């Protein structure tokens, strides 16, 4: 009997499920309708593909994008899974052949566009078959509140009604509660089970750098990513063309992509990128929908994105394969003003909404706390870690704190004197004693604060003003970014107490790039990787598929890390299932063996996944998994350990200073009544929670240690 685990290993070649995948599959197997919300790269496809292989009947996958359907079917076929798609891109013959393969029961999965699914032809095809699972991909298209509403999606509820025995899944990477509720309501999910994964993408290094000499900065950045795929987003078509030409002059293999190009050119450029024929794509935001390329190693925002949501979506295209990827945003105050100028031309209410988006974006870019905090909080998630370790701010050395009292007083009084009607740039111009039209016009050269700040540079003053906004001494109104002095600021002015802060911005960007590069370098043999990559490209071109369909970068990286030289050890590599081994295993084994022979390298042992995470740090993995929504039961299963062990891990996790999601799931494990629980909490208050024995004694030995362990955890969880 195949199980989800055996299918994961033998077909997909993976050792462990990603967070929530196992729970979702269990839920679908139990034929409960399921809503899956996971970020890009979270592994949504597998959650319907595995059940599809476990059910006897057919699985229909609804997908709005022709390119994505083709990609998914290619990937499944490469794994030896019979799957086909039906859409308008097929010729008559191909269409009929695919219909036949579904009719004969040969295909396990059928991918269709929603409008195709609604045709009588498909209806009658499906009516003659056993339909077990209806999976609706990109399910946010059903909601008018989503960013990509498609009316055909609304009618999917009819399809559901026609096939009442099929379990239904809706999958999306759009996390807002409103869209979520809309999806469940439109599909008539009665006992809707929602699975909401964390939107934190741990493998993305997130960086914002001041945009000074953007071309030079980009070229410097690219030096660390020789031969690696990446996307560069620009604001305008013109900028796309210019930058693409510049990079081409510097001998990069690069293609432009924007709505001004001919359809055929656009398609060709996109295809070249997907097939690793072009390394870099320079694009407007028109690029990205329907791109499934997993090995995008960097995303550069050459200009400021228009909202946090689109920024998150765009950087989300990096590192789908789970390997480290780098996201760089080049930010300048001037870019923000440029966008503000465009927004000014818009009509209400769009204008106000755009201002708010821009304001959130500039706050994000100018902030100096962990980048993950504002990003995730935008999606309603709290990022509790102090230091994520993989953003620029968490990697910058704190700049020296200096006495900035006098400078603060100058800045605050200049804001006040000029009437609290101007943005930071103008206020700083006054302090610096600049001569310009605006100063003349408002007679600001007559203010007592005119020219009193020449000891600092413009960028130092700007940096200072951002700190004061962050500390709540200045208020910045979102639309025109007008500064005013807050009550707290006024008090500070009066009290004349000493203020510490930074005059200069923290130094960080170049070092951060170097860091991520070296972390990638040390782990695997680059020369072997390059050889494997070339072979992959040849094999892919022979069968006319993208290279990542043969093997992912992650799979090649593991090969270049462990040097597998036999069947068993190659099957042990992540992403090598039985069919892929048979199809592609030999050519890769030959290269590895030859390379190891001539370089005198031995095969390295790859520990089975379970033992891979260092046991000493297991409590961190367990704690993080629990916080991302895993239950104690699922963790027990995953690690094949008792509840006690999981509870002990969680206790260590808490004691190491990490907050735990909530005690609700934990208290449910206790068999005591609320009064008894209360008494035990009081005993912890009295005797402390480091040791259980004193509390055990205090309860007269009547409560067993298992209970005490559960309640200690709840106690610690609540106390923090
Ligand atoms: P999404 O649709 O959520 O963006 P995908 O389904 O495309 O994500 O999965 C992203 C990548 O992760 C794919 O390359 C996929 O093969 C891989 N993947 C999915 N599940 C696992 C797993 N359990 N272990 C390792 N890799 C996985
Ligand atoms: Zn961080």
XYZ file of C-alpha atoms and ligand atoms in Angstrom:
748
model
C 0.000 0.000 0.000
C 1.548 3.324 -0.978
C 1.612 5.984 1.759
C 2.220 9.730 1.445
C 5.746 9.112 2.726
C 6.526 6.347 0.245
C 5.220 8.454 -2.647
C 7.220 11.453 -1.486
C 10.405 9.401 -1.544
C 9.961 7.064 -4.483
C 8.309 9.460 -6.937
C 9.460 12.916 -5.893
C 12.717 11.834 -4.309
C 12.246 13.957 -1.181
C 12.934 12.796 2.362
C 10.643 14.960 4.463
C 7.540 17.030 3.995
C 7.721 20.778 4.172
C 5.721 22.450 6.958
C 1.984 21.659 6.770
C 2.232 19.460 3.673
C 1.646 16.275 5.639
C -1.321 17.693 7.563
C -2.921 18.968 4.376
C -2.542 15.602 2.670
C -4.104 13.820 5.655
C -7.011 16.218 5.566
C -7.591 15.683 1.861
C -7.318 11.916 2.238
C -10.119 12.183 4.794
C -12.096 13.916 2.021
C -12.440 17.191 3.804
C -12.479 20.345 1.704
C -9.239 22.189 2.254
C -8.014 25.739 1.830
C -4.243 26.020 1.505
C -2.528 29.368 1.929
C 1.229 29.182 1.458
C 3.826 31.577 0.104
C 5.422 30.989 -3.275
C 7.853 28.133 -2.984
C 6.025 26.706 0.019
C 5.298 23.505 -1.868
C 1.600 23.796 -2.654
C 1.603 21.547 -5.744
C 2.747 18.523 -3.812
C -0.249 18.774 -1.489
C -2.642 17.815 -4.282
C -0.223 15.745 -6.336
C 0.387 13.243 -3.547
C -3.345 12.685 -2.829
C -3.906 12.441 -6.588
C -1.564 9.449 -6.621
C -3.236 7.883 -3.598
C -6.811 8.136 -4.892
C -8.110 5.562 -7.423
C -9.903 8.099 -9.577
C -8.995 11.263 -11.427
C -7.740 14.561 -10.039
C -8.669 17.714 -11.914
C -6.443 20.740 -11.369
C -7.852 24.122 -12.344
C -5.177 26.642 -13.272
C -5.587 30.029 -14.932
C -2.289 30.145 -16.782
C -1.460 28.083 -19.807
C 2.274 28.376 -19.218
C 1.971 27.059 -15.669
C -0.128 24.070 -16.749
C 2.427 23.064 -19.315
C 5.235 23.450 -16.812
C 3.513 21.355 -14.158
C 2.624 18.595 -16.602
C 6.207 18.501 -17.907
C 7.517 18.183 -14.369
C 5.062 15.397 -13.516
C 5.830 13.495 -16.700
C 9.538 13.723 -15.941
C 8.747 12.052 -12.605
C 6.887 9.313 -14.448
C 3.449 10.517 -13.356
C 0.783 10.322 -16.083
C -0.708 13.809 -16.364
C -2.094 15.884 -19.243
C -3.569 19.319 -19.819
C -6.417 20.610 -21.950
C -6.443 24.201 -23.148
C -6.579 26.354 -26.226
C -2.856 26.063 -26.941
C -3.229 22.462 -28.138
C -3.826 21.323 -31.723
C -6.935 19.264 -32.542
C -4.959 16.015 -32.489
C -3.147 16.775 -29.255
C -6.420 17.760 -27.628
C -8.073 14.499 -28.682
C -5.093 12.415 -27.570
C -5.216 14.031 -24.135
C -8.979 13.497 -23.914
C -8.468 9.824 -24.723
C -5.793 9.424 -22.123
C -8.156 10.822 -19.493
C -11.079 8.721 -20.720
C -9.108 5.480 -20.596
C -8.144 6.182 -17.003
C -4.483 6.335 -17.944
C -3.961 9.888 -16.698
C -4.069 10.482 -12.977
C -4.115 14.268 -13.224
C -5.875 16.565 -15.660
C -4.937 20.257 -15.752
C -7.558 22.584 -17.242
C -8.347 26.266 -17.525
C -11.606 27.177 -15.757
C -13.355 28.113 -18.984
C -12.437 24.729 -20.484
C -13.801 22.912 -17.487
C -17.149 24.611 -17.994
C -17.660 23.281 -21.543
C -20.197 20.465 -22.193
C -17.500 18.378 -23.807
C -15.439 18.221 -20.633
C -18.506 17.842 -18.467
C -19.538 14.682 -20.295
C -15.977 13.384 -20.255
C -15.790 13.781 -16.496
C -19.285 12.443 -15.859
C -18.226 9.061 -17.200
C -15.303 8.907 -14.774
C -14.686 8.786 -11.059
C -13.559 12.240 -10.034
C -11.881 12.095 -6.643
C -10.246 15.475 -6.246
C -10.845 18.934 -7.635
C -7.874 21.206 -6.906
C -8.239 24.901 -7.647
C -4.861 26.562 -8.025
C -4.445 30.344 -7.747
C -7.757 30.312 -5.902
C -7.592 34.048 -5.153
C -8.774 34.543 -8.752
C -12.219 33.726 -7.384
C -12.275 36.843 -5.224
C -12.995 40.349 -6.358
C -10.844 41.469 -3.461
C -7.837 39.672 -4.864
C -5.394 41.304 -7.262
C -6.290 38.985 -10.107
C -10.056 38.458 -10.253
C -11.299 36.119 -13.002
C -15.062 35.825 -13.492
C -14.837 32.222 -14.804
C -13.601 31.200 -11.389
C -16.952 32.182 -9.918
C -18.646 29.380 -11.812
C -16.461 26.684 -10.336
C -19.052 26.213 -7.661
C -21.324 24.680 -10.335
C -18.630 22.166 -11.137
C -18.472 21.265 -7.502
C -22.195 20.745 -7.378
C -22.042 18.436 -10.402
C -19.413 16.269 -8.766
C -20.409 16.196 -5.122
C -18.296 13.202 -4.211
C -15.016 14.848 -5.204
C -13.141 16.539 -2.397
C -12.200 20.119 -3.193
C -8.941 21.980 -2.520
C -8.339 25.678 -3.032
C -4.729 26.875 -3.088
C -3.309 30.384 -3.075
C -0.328 32.481 -2.058
C -2.526 35.475 -1.250
C -2.920 35.749 2.447
C -5.405 38.467 3.274
C -8.268 37.268 5.490
C -10.843 38.882 3.239
C -9.723 36.929 0.178
C -9.515 33.781 2.251
C -13.078 34.140 3.501
C -14.253 34.964 0.003
C -12.730 31.780 -1.409
C -14.320 29.554 1.221
C -17.705 31.255 0.775
C -17.755 31.143 -3.035
C -16.824 27.493 -3.141
C -19.406 26.624 -0.568
C -16.852 25.106 1.777
C -18.902 23.948 4.700
C -16.350 22.422 7.002
C -13.587 24.451 5.530
C -10.269 23.466 6.948
C -7.751 26.220 6.498
C -4.038 25.657 6.478
C -2.098 28.845 6.716
C 1.674 28.549 6.413
C 4.150 31.133 7.579
C 5.015 33.710 4.948
C 8.549 33.984 6.138
C 10.925 32.907 3.387
C 13.990 31.962 5.356
C 16.259 31.393 2.386
C 15.908 34.947 1.065
C 18.578 37.423 2.098
C 16.816 40.773 2.098
C 18.757 43.969 1.574
C 17.976 47.613 0.921
C 20.866 49.816 -0.186
C 20.926 53.550 -0.746
C 20.792 54.128 -4.499
C 23.857 56.234 -5.259
C 25.371 55.026 -8.512
C 22.852 52.346 -9.476
C 24.648 50.977 -12.534
C 27.938 50.560 -10.710
C 26.142 49.072 -7.724
C 24.329 46.594 -9.948
C 27.519 45.576 -11.734
C 29.285 45.073 -8.421
C 26.396 42.984 -7.166
C 26.362 40.820 -10.302
C 30.009 39.923 -9.857
C 28.935 37.714 -6.976
C 26.400 35.912 -9.149
C 28.369 34.783 -12.189
C 26.263 32.371 -14.275
C 23.377 32.531 -11.829
C 19.833 33.372 -12.872
C 18.250 36.587 -11.715
C 15.588 39.197 -12.363
C 16.079 42.978 -12.322
C 12.898 45.015 -11.973
C 12.735 48.581 -13.314
C 10.011 51.191 -13.164
C 9.744 52.089 -16.868
C 10.143 50.398 -20.241
C 12.798 52.899 -21.164
C 14.805 52.057 -18.070
C 14.475 48.350 -18.889
C 15.879 48.836 -22.386
C 18.732 51.049 -21.200
C 19.799 48.798 -18.365
C 19.569 45.662 -20.510
C 21.787 47.338 -23.121
C 24.296 48.426 -20.487
C 24.548 44.946 -19.007
C 24.917 43.435 -22.464
C 27.834 45.826 -23.089
C 29.400 44.408 -19.943
C 29.120 40.935 -21.496
C 26.204 39.690 -19.461
C 23.733 37.392 -21.127
C 20.611 39.440 -20.653
C 17.131 39.974 -22.179
C 14.579 42.748 -21.722
C 10.915 42.131 -20.938
C 8.092 44.674 -20.958
C 4.641 45.307 -22.400
C 6.079 47.431 -25.232
C 7.745 44.452 -26.910
C 6.125 42.283 -29.561
C 4.379 39.246 -28.107
C 6.742 36.917 -29.881
C 9.840 38.755 -28.605
C 8.531 38.720 -25.100
C 7.816 35.025 -25.267
C 11.240 34.302 -26.734
C 13.015 36.311 -24.042
C 11.079 34.647 -21.266
C 11.752 31.216 -22.721
C 15.486 31.984 -22.974
C 15.519 32.892 -19.303
C 13.583 29.799 -18.237
C 15.855 27.528 -20.248
C 19.025 29.071 -18.825
C 20.005 30.443 -22.253
C 19.919 33.945 -20.814
C 21.216 34.598 -17.337
C 19.393 37.813 -16.508
C 16.015 39.237 -17.370
C 15.558 42.993 -16.984
C 11.838 43.659 -16.711
C 8.952 45.830 -15.693
C 6.437 44.350 -13.313
C 4.760 42.816 -16.369
C 7.187 39.937 -15.864
C 6.679 37.125 -13.432
C 3.136 35.786 -13.494
C 3.323 32.199 -14.535
C 7.058 31.908 -14.046
C 7.811 28.749 -12.183
C 11.581 28.846 -12.514
C 12.876 27.576 -9.196
C 16.539 28.572 -9.504
C 16.259 32.365 -9.514
C 19.213 33.324 -7.324
C 18.645 37.062 -7.090
C 16.034 39.742 -7.601
C 17.178 43.352 -7.857
C 14.745 46.232 -7.577
C 16.515 48.900 -9.554
C 13.613 51.246 -8.777
C 11.194 51.455 -5.886
C 8.223 49.022 -6.080
C 4.788 50.575 -5.740
C 3.658 48.648 -2.685
C 4.857 46.171 -0.103
C 2.543 43.595 -1.579
C 4.031 43.764 -5.040
C 7.538 43.948 -3.574
C 6.911 40.787 -1.575
C 5.495 39.049 -4.615
C 8.451 40.068 -6.757
C 11.163 39.051 -4.314
C 9.153 35.865 -3.776
C 10.182 34.742 -7.246
C 13.698 34.199 -5.941
C 14.782 30.943 -4.342
C 11.731 28.774 -4.868
C 14.011 25.762 -4.687
C 14.844 26.596 -1.087
C 18.488 27.444 -1.763
C 19.784 30.833 -0.609
C 18.842 33.757 -2.819
C 19.533 37.482 -2.535
C 17.032 40.322 -2.882
C 18.418 43.822 -3.272
C 16.368 46.985 -3.345
C 18.098 50.177 -4.451
C 16.351 52.981 -2.674
C 16.544 56.703 -3.101
C 14.449 59.496 -1.763
C 14.323 60.860 -5.297
C 12.644 57.703 -6.629
C 9.939 58.060 -4.037
C 9.336 61.664 -5.127
C 9.163 60.541 -8.747
C 6.453 58.020 -7.916
C 4.671 60.630 -5.822
C 4.581 62.829 -8.903
C 2.850 60.047 -10.873
C 0.382 59.445 -8.084
C -0.515 63.119 -8.095
C -1.926 62.677 -11.598
C -4.350 59.972 -10.464
C -7.979 60.354 -9.402
C -9.411 59.648 -5.990
C -9.894 57.183 -4.363
C -7.045 55.467 -6.174
C -4.763 58.349 -5.319
C -5.077 58.016 -1.548
C -4.637 54.272 -1.727
C -1.490 54.669 -3.820
C -0.076 57.198 -1.359
C -0.613 54.797 1.479
C 1.127 52.010 -0.400
C 4.051 54.263 -1.220
C 4.267 55.480 2.350
C 4.425 51.915 3.684
C 7.081 51.141 1.091
C 9.315 54.106 1.951
C 8.954 53.436 5.663
C 10.058 49.904 5.001
C 13.033 50.994 2.933
C 14.144 53.611 5.434
C 13.606 51.455 8.509
C 16.478 50.006 10.446
C 14.769 47.134 12.201
C 14.784 43.566 10.876
C 13.260 43.652 7.369
C 11.143 40.621 8.123
C 9.163 42.373 10.830
C 7.390 44.958 8.659
C 7.099 42.550 5.710
C 5.412 39.831 7.701
C 3.318 42.165 9.774
C 1.896 43.427 6.509
C 0.467 39.929 6.088
C -0.806 39.812 9.645
C 2.039 37.699 10.924
C 4.315 38.581 13.822
C 7.962 37.830 13.378
C 9.126 37.228 16.907
C 12.835 36.544 16.468
C 15.134 39.360 17.526
C 17.606 38.792 14.739
C 16.728 36.907 11.564
C 20.364 36.657 10.507
C 19.446 37.079 6.838
C 18.619 40.712 6.272
C 20.883 43.723 5.972
C 19.711 45.313 9.202
C 20.284 42.166 11.222
C 23.783 42.003 9.764
C 24.830 45.591 10.236
C 27.016 46.626 13.054
C 25.137 49.122 15.124
C 26.535 52.535 14.203
C 28.237 54.385 17.013
C 25.881 56.166 19.320
C 26.761 59.812 19.780
C 25.402 62.775 21.639
C 22.978 64.250 19.096
C 21.145 66.601 21.471
C 22.113 69.826 19.704
C 21.365 68.489 16.245
C 17.961 67.219 17.393
C 17.112 70.615 18.841
C 18.081 72.347 15.616
C 16.007 69.976 13.511
C 12.918 70.100 15.718
C 12.949 73.880 15.988
C 13.433 74.255 12.248
C 10.376 72.068 11.636
C 8.441 74.208 14.101
C 9.671 77.580 12.783
C 8.848 76.742 9.180
C 5.264 76.107 10.224
C 5.143 72.280 10.140
C 4.146 72.372 6.481
C 7.174 70.843 4.722
C 8.942 67.562 4.131
C 12.375 66.620 5.416
C 14.275 67.655 2.278
C 13.103 71.266 2.499
C 13.658 71.520 6.243
C 17.201 70.274 5.742
C 17.740 72.827 2.966
C 16.863 75.539 5.468
C 19.277 74.160 8.053
C 22.034 74.033 5.472
C 21.348 77.600 4.373
C 20.662 76.543 0.781
C 19.541 79.019 -1.823
C 16.621 77.869 -3.965
C 13.254 78.983 -5.284
C 11.214 77.363 -2.567
C 13.307 79.014 0.168
C 12.903 82.383 -1.536
C 9.212 81.887 -2.094
C 8.474 81.192 1.561
C 11.116 83.690 2.766
C 12.741 80.903 4.761
C 16.137 82.592 4.556
C 14.732 84.999 7.121
C 14.141 82.238 9.710
C 16.432 82.113 12.745
C 17.168 78.488 11.913
C 18.376 79.287 8.390
C 21.916 78.023 7.906
C 22.472 76.893 11.494
C 23.172 73.289 10.485
C 26.169 73.495 8.191
C 28.221 71.183 10.407
C 26.370 68.127 9.019
C 25.828 66.940 5.448
C 22.461 66.638 3.761
C 22.410 62.858 4.054
C 23.358 63.029 7.731
C 20.445 65.373 8.379
C 18.087 63.119 6.414
C 19.243 60.110 8.389
C 18.665 62.050 11.588
C 15.154 63.039 10.578
C 14.283 59.389 9.891
C 15.500 58.436 13.362
C 13.330 61.113 14.926
C 10.287 59.843 13.030
C 11.008 56.314 14.183
C 11.403 57.464 17.768
C 8.158 59.388 17.640
C 9.695 62.847 18.115
C 8.583 63.874 14.652
C 5.406 62.874 12.912
C 5.407 62.294 9.184
C 2.096 62.638 7.414
C 1.807 59.881 4.773
C 0.642 61.753 1.662
C 3.154 64.567 1.254
C 5.451 63.374 4.044
C 5.060 66.685 5.862
C 6.893 66.766 9.187
C 5.471 68.047 12.446
C 6.768 67.959 16.006
C 4.940 65.524 18.304
C 4.134 66.141 21.980
C 6.982 63.851 22.829
C 9.233 65.997 20.650
C 8.091 69.186 22.329
C 8.832 67.723 25.735
C 12.258 66.701 24.558
C 12.913 70.261 23.356
C 11.922 71.688 26.710
C 13.623 69.170 28.960
C 17.028 69.602 27.290
C 18.017 66.110 28.317
C 20.827 64.379 26.475
C 19.864 62.325 23.427
C 21.964 59.536 21.945
C 21.708 58.503 18.328
C 23.572 58.021 15.072
C 24.974 60.726 12.886
C 26.012 58.343 10.120
C 24.140 55.485 8.530
C 25.266 51.988 9.424
C 27.693 50.418 6.982
C 26.428 47.139 5.709
C 25.562 46.353 2.142
C 28.786 45.196 0.548
C 29.681 43.040 3.490
C 26.268 41.400 3.514
C 26.627 40.401 -0.133
C 30.026 38.937 0.540
C 28.624 36.986 3.452
C 25.884 35.238 1.538
C 28.247 34.439 -1.261
C 30.702 32.712 1.004
C 27.990 30.711 2.735
C 27.041 29.280 -0.640
C 30.595 28.716 -1.768
C 31.815 26.658 1.103
C 29.091 24.083 0.899
C 29.611 22.454 -2.459
C 32.131 21.855 -5.196
C 31.654 24.618 -7.720
C 33.541 23.009 -10.567
C 31.609 19.779 -10.306
C 28.385 21.762 -10.110
C 29.286 23.548 -13.338
C 29.914 20.214 -15.092
C 26.619 18.781 -13.867
C 24.832 21.917 -14.914
C 26.177 21.720 -18.443
C 25.110 18.117 -18.733
C 21.672 19.015 -17.443
C 21.350 21.703 -20.073
C 22.256 19.230 -22.842
C 19.741 16.661 -21.617
C 17.032 19.295 -21.272
C 17.623 20.666 -24.764
C 17.508 17.146 -26.219
C 13.991 16.677 -24.864
C 12.889 20.288 -25.281
C 12.166 20.956 -21.596
C 13.548 23.526 -19.154
C 16.667 22.359 -17.289
C 14.965 22.427 -13.886
C 12.554 19.752 -15.074
C 15.520 17.372 -15.376
C 16.874 18.152 -11.897
C 16.604 21.221 -9.687
C 19.657 23.263 -8.684
C 19.165 21.929 -5.205
C 19.602 18.382 -6.475
C 22.793 19.314 -8.347
C 24.129 21.158 -5.311
C 23.639 18.046 -3.191
C 25.405 15.948 -5.818
C 28.322 18.380 -5.708
C 28.315 18.174 -1.927
C 28.110 14.411 -1.307
C 29.658 13.014 -4.532
C 27.323 9.994 -4.758
C 28.801 7.225 -6.926
C 26.267 4.404 -6.846
C 22.562 3.798 -7.328
C 21.655 3.853 -3.640
C 23.551 6.991 -2.780
C 22.213 8.847 -5.812
C 18.651 7.865 -4.833
C 19.436 9.325 -1.429
C 19.933 12.782 -2.975
C 16.964 15.137 -2.597
C 14.908 15.264 -5.792
C 16.077 11.934 -7.240
C 13.099 9.566 -7.410
C 13.004 6.169 -9.117
C 11.908 7.333 -12.552
C 14.289 10.259 -12.646
C 17.085 7.960 -11.605
C 16.322 5.615 -14.466
C 15.989 8.425 -16.955
C 18.853 10.677 -15.997
C 20.848 8.959 -13.257
C 23.605 7.384 -15.343
C 24.895 10.455 -17.181
C 25.254 12.291 -13.879
C 26.857 9.354 -12.072
C 29.432 9.101 -14.854
C 30.404 12.737 -14.473
C 30.648 12.509 -10.685
C 32.735 9.328 -10.796
C 35.116 10.745 -13.370
C 35.462 13.977 -11.433
C 36.136 12.175 -8.158
C 38.694 9.896 -9.805
C 40.737 12.691 -11.271
C 40.483 14.887 -8.169
C 40.885 12.071 -5.646
C 37.633 12.824 -3.863
C 35.665 10.224 -1.909
C 31.936 9.912 -1.672
C 30.579 11.586 1.474
C 27.946 10.009 3.632
C 24.602 11.768 3.500
C 22.777 11.154 6.757
C 19.123 10.276 6.385
C 16.973 13.377 6.832
C 15.802 12.584 10.351
C 19.253 12.713 11.854
C 20.397 15.565 9.745
C 19.574 18.408 12.036
C 22.107 18.446 14.801
C 20.371 16.835 17.770
C 21.697 19.534 20.072
C 19.727 22.147 18.153
C 16.639 20.030 17.629
C 14.636 22.086 20.134
C 14.999 25.127 17.848
C 13.716 23.257 14.812
C 10.829 21.852 16.817
C 9.982 25.237 18.357
C 10.018 26.985 15.005
C 7.866 24.278 13.462
C 5.369 24.543 16.328
C 5.247 28.310 15.878
C 4.633 27.947 12.174
C 1.458 26.031 12.959
C 2.493 22.386 13.409
C 0.699 20.494 16.162
C 2.365 18.445 18.876
C 0.904 15.312 17.287
C 2.330 16.054 13.879
C 5.742 16.811 15.372
C 5.663 13.480 17.222
C 5.011 11.741 13.949
C 7.593 13.714 12.054
C 10.400 12.996 14.517
C 9.043 9.623 15.568
C 9.269 10.510 19.266
C 6.905 10.658 22.232
C 4.843 13.645 23.309
C 7.198 14.109 26.275
C 10.159 14.601 24.022
C 8.334 17.244 21.996
C 7.204 19.004 25.174
C 10.749 18.984 26.488
C 11.984 20.522 23.247
C 9.345 23.220 23.468
C 10.264 23.954 27.086
C 13.911 24.349 26.127
C 12.875 26.560 23.249
C 10.954 28.849 25.597
C 13.698 28.852 28.201
C 16.198 29.874 25.562
C 14.181 33.073 25.258
C 11.998 32.272 22.266
C 8.303 33.071 22.476
C 5.851 30.279 21.694
C 2.773 30.806 19.509
C 0.028 30.078 22.040
C -0.799 27.732 24.862
C -4.157 26.723 23.431
C -3.021 23.562 21.671
C -0.976 22.660 24.689
C -3.625 23.071 27.342
C -5.814 20.768 25.257
C -3.346 17.984 26.001
C -4.022 18.212 29.724
C -6.593 15.940 31.366
C -6.986 18.016 34.517
C -9.902 20.284 35.235
C -9.430 24.058 35.263
C -9.335 24.298 39.077
C -6.543 21.774 39.327
C -4.681 23.566 36.546
C -5.009 26.836 38.403
C -3.594 25.272 41.561
C -0.604 24.036 39.605
C 0.016 27.445 38.039
C 0.020 28.925 41.554
C 2.529 26.294 42.616
C 4.774 27.338 39.733
C 4.454 30.938 40.877
C 5.588 29.919 44.297
C 8.283 27.353 43.551
C 9.548 28.519 40.188
C 9.433 26.490 36.997
C 13.011 25.323 36.569
C 12.436 22.053 38.407
C 9.299 19.960 38.495
C 9.970 18.110 41.753
C 9.014 20.959 44.136
C 5.677 21.391 42.339
C 5.133 17.633 42.282
C 5.636 17.624 46.057
C 3.485 20.696 46.548
C 0.607 18.861 44.815
C 1.058 15.979 47.238
C 2.371 13.689 44.510
C -1.125 13.454 43.042
C -0.342 14.972 39.664
C 1.972 12.996 37.418
C 5.003 14.402 35.687
C 3.449 14.222 32.221
C 0.756 16.639 33.327
C 3.278 18.863 35.038
C 5.335 19.052 31.887
C 2.320 20.164 29.854
C 1.281 22.751 32.394
C 4.768 24.116 32.871
C 4.845 24.808 29.169
C 1.485 26.595 29.269
C 2.675 28.502 32.281
C 5.882 29.651 30.589
C 4.018 30.431 27.420
C 1.514 32.695 29.187
C 4.053 34.341 31.438
C 6.136 35.724 28.600
P 4.375 26.776 -4.691
O 3.394 26.236 -5.706
O 3.817 26.799 -3.314
O 5.010 28.063 -5.091
P 5.899 24.514 -5.513
O 4.840 23.490 -5.371
O 6.253 24.993 -6.864
O 5.566 25.746 -4.577
O 7.189 23.971 -4.765
C 8.364 24.755 -4.701
C 9.591 23.860 -4.827
O 9.745 23.069 -3.659
C 9.501 22.922 -5.993
O 10.763 22.902 -6.629
C 9.177 21.593 -5.344
O 9.638 20.515 -6.091
C 9.888 21.704 -4.013
N 9.295 20.895 -2.950
C 7.977 20.747 -2.670
N 7.809 19.937 -1.614
C 9.036 19.553 -1.201
C 9.534 18.719 -0.147
N 8.719 18.108 0.699
N 10.873 18.575 -0.030
C 11.712 19.199 -0.882
N 11.314 19.999 -1.899
C 9.991 20.174 -2.061
Zn 16.439 40.584 9.948
